[in-house]
CSV table of C-alpha atoms in Angstrom, one decimal:
chain,number,residue,atom,x,y,z
A,254,MET,CA,155.5,38.4,10.4
A,255,ILE,CA,151.8,38.5,10.4
A,256,SER,CA,151.8,42.1,11.0
A,257,LEU,CA,154.0,42.4,7.5
A,258,LEU,CA,152.1,40.1,5.8
A,259,ILE,CA,148.8,42.2,6.6
A,260,GLY,CA,150.6,45.5,5.5
A,261,LEU,CA,151.6,43.5,2.4
A,262,ALA,CA,148.1,42.8,1.8
A,263,ALA,CA,146.5,46.3,2.6
A,264,GLY,CA,149.3,47.7,0.1
A,265,PHE,CA,148.8,45.6,-2.4
A,266,PHE,CA,145.1,45.9,-3.0
A,267,GLY,CA,145.3,49.4,-2.1
A,268,GLY,CA,148.0,50.0,-4.8
A,269,LEU,CA,146.0,48.2,-7.5
A,270,VAL,CA,142.9,50.7,-7.1
A,271,GLY,CA,144.5,53.5,-5.7
A,272,LEU,CA,143.7,53.5,-2.1
A,273,GLY,CA,145.9,54.0,0.8
A,274,GLY,CA,145.1,50.4,2.4
A,275,GLY,CA,143.3,51.3,5.4
A,276,VAL,CA,139.8,50.0,4.1
A,277,ILE,CA,141.9,46.3,4.0
A,278,MET,CA,144.3,46.7,7.2
A,279,ILE,CA,141.7,47.4,9.6
A,280,PRO,CA,139.2,44.4,8.9
A,281,LEU,CA,142.5,42.3,8.9
A,282,MET,CA,143.6,43.6,12.0
A,283,VAL,CA,140.3,43.0,13.9
A,284,GLY,CA,139.8,39.4,12.2
A,285,ILE,CA,143.2,38.3,12.2
A,286,LEU,CA,145.0,39.8,15.5
A,287,LYS,CA,141.7,40.2,17.2
A,288,MET,CA,142.6,43.7,17.8
A,289,GLY,CA,140.0,46.2,19.2
A,290,GLN,CA,137.9,48.4,16.4
A,291,HIS,CA,139.6,51.4,18.2
A,292,LYS,CA,143.2,50.3,18.2
A,293,ALA,CA,142.9,49.2,14.5
A,294,HIS,CA,142.1,52.5,13.7
A,295,GLY,CA,144.5,54.2,15.3
A,296,THR,CA,147.3,51.8,14.3
A,297,SER,CA,146.5,51.9,10.6
A,298,LEU,CA,146.6,56.0,10.6
A,299,VAL,CA,150.1,55.8,12.1
A,300,ALA,CA,151.1,53.4,9.1
A,301,LEU,CA,149.5,55.4,6.6
A,302,VAL,CA,151.3,58.5,7.4
A,303,PHE,CA,154.1,56.7,5.7
A,304,THR,CA,152.3,55.5,2.9
A,305,GLY,CA,151.4,59.3,2.0
A,306,ILE,CA,155.2,60.3,2.6
A,307,SER,CA,156.2,57.9,0.0
A,308,GLY,CA,152.8,58.4,-2.7
A,309,ALA,CA,153.6,61.8,-2.4
A,310,VAL,CA,157.1,61.8,-2.9
A,311,THR,CA,156.5,59.6,-6.2
A,312,TYR,CA,153.7,61.8,-7.6
A,313,ALA,CA,155.9,64.9,-6.9
A,314,LEU,CA,158.9,63.5,-9.2
A,315,ASN,CA,156.3,63.0,-11.8
A,316,GLY,CA,154.7,66.8,-11.4
A,317,SER,CA,151.4,65.8,-10.2
A,318,VAL,CA,151.3,68.0,-6.9
A,319,ASP,CA,149.9,71.1,-6.4
A,320,ILE,CA,151.7,72.2,-2.8
A,321,PHE,CA,149.1,75.3,-2.6
A,322,ALA,CA,145.9,73.0,-2.8
A,323,SER,CA,147.5,70.5,-0.5
A,324,SER,CA,148.0,73.3,2.1
A,325,LEU,CA,144.8,74.2,2.1
A,326,LEU,CA,143.3,71.2,2.4
A,327,ALA,CA,145.8,70.0,5.5
A,328,SER,CA,145.3,73.7,7.2
A,329,THR,CA,141.4,72.8,7.8
A,330,ALA,CA,141.9,68.9,7.9
A,331,ILE,CA,144.6,68.9,10.9
A,332,PHE,CA,142.0,69.9,13.2
A,333,THR,CA,139.0,68.2,12.5
A,334,ALA,CA,141.3,65.0,12.0
A,335,ARG,CA,142.0,65.3,15.9
A,336,ALA,CA,137.9,65.7,16.2
A,337,GLY,CA,137.5,63.1,14.4
A,338,ALA,CA,139.9,60.8,16.5
A,339,ARG,CA,138.4,61.7,19.8
A,340,TYR,CA,135.0,60.7,18.4
A,341,ALA,CA,135.8,57.6,17.3
A,342,ASN,CA,137.3,57.3,20.9
A,343,ALA,CA,133.8,58.1,22.8
A,344,LEU,CA,132.0,55.7,20.4
A,345,PRO,CA,131.2,51.9,21.7
A,346,GLU,CA,132.8,49.5,19.8
A,347,TRP,CA,129.6,48.2,18.0
A,348,LYS,CA,128.9,51.7,16.7
A,349,LEU,CA,132.3,52.2,15.4
A,350,LYS,CA,132.1,49.3,13.5
A,351,ARG,CA,128.8,49.9,11.9
A,352,SER,CA,130.1,53.3,11.0
A,353,PHE,CA,133.2,51.5,9.4
A,354,GLY,CA,130.5,49.4,7.5
A,355,GLY,CA,128.8,52.2,6.0
A,356,PHE,CA,132.0,53.7,5.2
A,357,LEU,CA,133.3,51.0,3.4
A,358,ILE,CA,130.0,50.5,1.3
A,359,LEU,CA,130.8,54.4,0.4
A,360,VAL,CA,134.2,53.6,-0.7
A,361,SER,CA,133.4,50.8,-3.0
A,362,LEU,CA,130.5,53.3,-4.6
A,363,LEU,CA,132.7,56.0,-5.5
A,364,LEU,CA,135.0,53.1,-6.8
A,365,LEU,CA,132.5,51.9,-9.2
A,366,LEU,CA,131.8,55.7,-10.4
A,367,LYS,CA,135.7,56.4,-10.7
A,368,PRO,CA,135.7,56.0,-14.3
A,369,TYR,CA,133.0,59.1,-14.8
A,370,LEU,CA,134.2,61.3,-12.7
A,371,PRO,CA,136.3,63.1,-15.0
A,372,HIS,CA,133.6,63.2,-17.6
A,373,VAL,CA,131.4,65.1,-15.3
A,374,SER,CA,134.0,67.7,-13.5
A,375,LEU,CA,133.4,71.2,-13.1
A,376,HIS,CA,136.3,73.8,-13.3
A,377,THR,CA,136.5,76.4,-10.7
A,378,THR,CA,139.5,78.9,-9.7
A,379,GLY,CA,140.1,81.5,-7.4
A,380,TRP,CA,138.4,82.2,-4.2
A,381,LEU,CA,135.7,79.3,-4.8
A,382,GLU,CA,138.5,76.7,-5.6
A,383,MET,CA,139.9,77.9,-2.2
A,384,PHE,CA,136.7,77.6,-0.2
A,385,ILE,CA,136.3,74.2,-1.9
A,386,LEU,CA,139.5,73.0,-0.6
A,387,LEU,CA,138.9,74.3,2.9
A,388,LEU,CA,135.4,72.4,3.3
A,389,THR,CA,136.7,69.3,1.8
A,390,GLY,CA,139.6,69.2,4.5
A,391,ILE,CA,137.3,69.9,7.3
A,392,PHE,CA,135.4,67.2,6.2
A,393,THR,CA,137.9,64.3,5.0
A,394,GLY,CA,139.8,65.4,8.1
A,395,PHE,CA,137.1,64.4,10.9
A,396,LEU,CA,136.7,61.5,8.5
A,397,SER,CA,140.3,60.5,8.6
A,398,GLY,CA,140.7,60.8,12.0
A,399,MET,CA,137.4,58.7,12.7
A,400,MET,CA,138.0,55.8,10.5
A,401,GLY,CA,141.7,55.5,10.6
A,402,VAL,CA,142.1,56.0,6.7
A,403,GLY,CA,143.9,58.3,4.5
A,404,GLY,CA,140.4,60.4,3.3
A,405,GLY,CA,141.8,60.4,-0.1
A,406,THR,CA,138.3,58.3,-0.7
A,407,ILE,CA,136.7,61.9,-0.4
A,408,MET,CA,139.5,64.3,-1.2
A,409,VAL,CA,140.0,62.7,-4.9
A,410,PRO,CA,136.6,62.6,-5.9
A,411,SER,CA,136.1,66.5,-4.5
A,412,MET,CA,138.9,67.8,-6.3
A,413,VAL,CA,138.4,66.1,-9.6
A,414,LEU,CA,134.4,67.0,-9.8
A,415,LEU,CA,134.3,70.4,-8.1
A,416,ILE,CA,137.5,71.8,-9.2
A,417,GLY,CA,138.7,70.3,-12.4
A,418,PHE,CA,142.0,68.7,-11.2
A,419,THR,CA,143.1,65.6,-13.1
A,420,GLN,CA,142.9,62.6,-11.5
A,421,TYR,CA,146.6,62.2,-11.0
A,422,THR,CA,147.1,65.7,-9.4
A,423,ALA,CA,144.2,65.0,-7.3
A,424,GLN,CA,145.4,61.8,-5.9
A,425,GLY,CA,148.9,63.5,-5.5
A,426,CYS,CA,147.4,66.5,-3.7
A,427,SER,CA,145.6,64.1,-1.3
A,428,LEU,CA,148.6,62.1,-0.6
A,429,LEU,CA,150.5,65.3,0.3
A,430,ALA,CA,147.8,66.8,2.4
A,431,MET,CA,147.4,63.4,4.5
A,432,VAL,CA,150.6,63.3,5.9
A,433,PRO,CA,150.3,66.2,8.3
A,434,VAL,CA,146.6,65.3,8.7
A,435,GLY,CA,147.5,61.4,9.3
A,436,ILE,CA,150.1,63.1,11.9
A,437,ALA,CA,147.5,64.9,13.8
A,438,GLY,CA,145.1,62.3,13.9
A,439,ALA,CA,147.5,59.3,14.7
A,440,TYR,CA,149.0,61.3,17.7
A,441,THR,CA,145.4,61.8,19.0
A,442,HIS,CA,145.1,58.0,18.7
A,443,TRP,CA,148.4,57.4,20.3
A,444,CYS,CA,147.6,59.6,23.3
A,445,LEU,CA,144.2,57.8,23.8
A,446,GLY,CA,145.9,54.5,23.8
A,447,ASN,CA,144.6,53.4,20.7
A,448,VAL,CA,147.9,52.5,18.7
A,449,SER,CA,149.8,49.1,18.9
A,450,ALA,CA,153.1,50.2,18.4
A,451,SER,CA,154.3,46.6,18.6
A,452,ILE,CA,153.2,45.8,14.9
A,453,LEU,CA,154.4,48.6,13.4
A,454,PRO,CA,157.7,47.7,12.4
A,455,GLY,CA,155.8,45.0,10.4
A,456,LEU,CA,153.2,46.6,9.2
A,457,ILE,CA,154.7,50.1,7.8
A,458,PRO,CA,157.5,47.9,5.6
A,459,GLY,CA,154.8,45.7,4.5
A,460,ILE,CA,152.4,48.5,3.4
A,461,LEU,CA,155.4,50.1,1.8
A,462,ILE,CA,156.2,47.2,-0.2
A,463,GLY,CA,152.5,46.3,-1.1
A,464,THR,CA,151.5,49.5,-2.6
A,465,TYR,CA,154.3,49.8,-4.9
A,466,LEU,CA,154.1,46.2,-5.8
A,467,GLY,CA,150.2,46.7,-6.2
A,468,GLY,CA,150.5,50.2,-7.7
A,469,SER,CA,153.2,48.3,-10.5
A,470,LEU,CA,150.7,45.4,-11.4
A,471,ALA,CA,147.7,47.8,-11.5
A,472,HIS,CA,149.3,49.0,-15.1
A,473,VAL,CA,149.2,45.4,-16.4
A,474,LEU,CA,145.7,44.1,-15.0
A,475,PRO,CA,142.4,45.6,-16.6
A,476,GLU,CA,141.4,48.6,-14.1
A,477,GLY,CA,137.9,47.5,-14.5
A,478,ALA,CA,137.9,44.2,-13.8
A,479,LEU,CA,139.8,45.1,-10.5
A,480,ARG,CA,137.8,47.7,-9.6
A,481,ILE,CA,134.8,45.5,-9.4
A,482,ILE,CA,135.9,42.4,-7.5
A,483,PHE,CA,137.6,44.6,-5.0
A,484,SER,CA,134.0,46.9,-4.6
A,485,ALA,CA,132.4,43.7,-3.9
A,486,VAL,CA,135.2,42.8,-1.3
A,487,LEU,CA,134.4,46.1,0.2
A,488,ILE,CA,130.7,45.7,-0.1
A,489,TRP,CA,130.6,42.2,1.6
A,490,THR,CA,132.7,43.2,4.7
A,491,GLY,CA,130.9,46.4,4.9
A,492,VAL,CA,127.3,44.4,5.2
A,493,ARG,CA,129.4,42.1,7.9
A,494,TYR,CA,130.1,45.2,9.8
A,495,LEU,CA,126.9,47.1,9.7
A,496,ARG,CA,125.3,43.7,10.9
A,497,THR,CA,127.3,43.9,14.4
A,498,PRO,CA,124.7,43.5,17.1
A,499,LYS,CA,124.2,46.0,19.9
A,500,PRO,CA,125.4,44.3,23.4
A,501,GLN,CA,122.5,44.0,25.3
A,502,THR,CA,124.7,44.1,28.8
A,503,GLY,CA,128.2,44.9,29.8
A,504,GLU,CA,128.9,47.5,26.8
A,505,ARG,CA,131.8,49.6,27.7
A,506,PHE,CA,131.9,53.2,26.6
A,507,TYR,CA,135.3,55.3,25.6
A,508,TYR,CA,135.5,59.0,26.7
A,509,SER,CA,138.3,61.0,25.7
């Protein structure tokens, strides 16, 4: 039941502001379930694969998915996602927590800048577009595997700013690309023992239902106020993670 509620909360808030939910799910699993940071990242990534499938189908039905662009993103990201997962596994717990804290603050800043992205976007085509997509996949794949998140936080602004995609198309491409990327990263975390399979039966339905409810409510509530509140929560959580103390003795290191 607790895992179902965590999934609902992560999906709901993620749906409200257009995120996969990992940035909410991981702190809840660590704080409420007392799960280790490494295992929380791996478990989150498994759950987010199903969110990506559901979201990609929804966007595709509305004609907001560029399959070619998604394929280019995934073609490089599936390799770096595994590298990111192994890198996360090799980090001590306190370092991974600090890295996640910095990532949360980055996400919050991008959320605050979101309304201005379409107004400063470029428009590229041809080989330059392909190069940007491949490069974006390299970076976001590693970030996804390391942080246990979907990677749309980086993919979407990159496609909007550097290629000229609409916000909807960028989000649809990101969701579709992160299905194979998430599977690659989740599989690596699974092999490394960083997945808690016992909570997945509650977590996955919760995040799917929560994402649908949050996405529906997002069209009713004022987006600007929601984005500011959510960003404030992320910054507060990120600062807490950044202040994670370095253990003096007995630190455990994880190696792949």
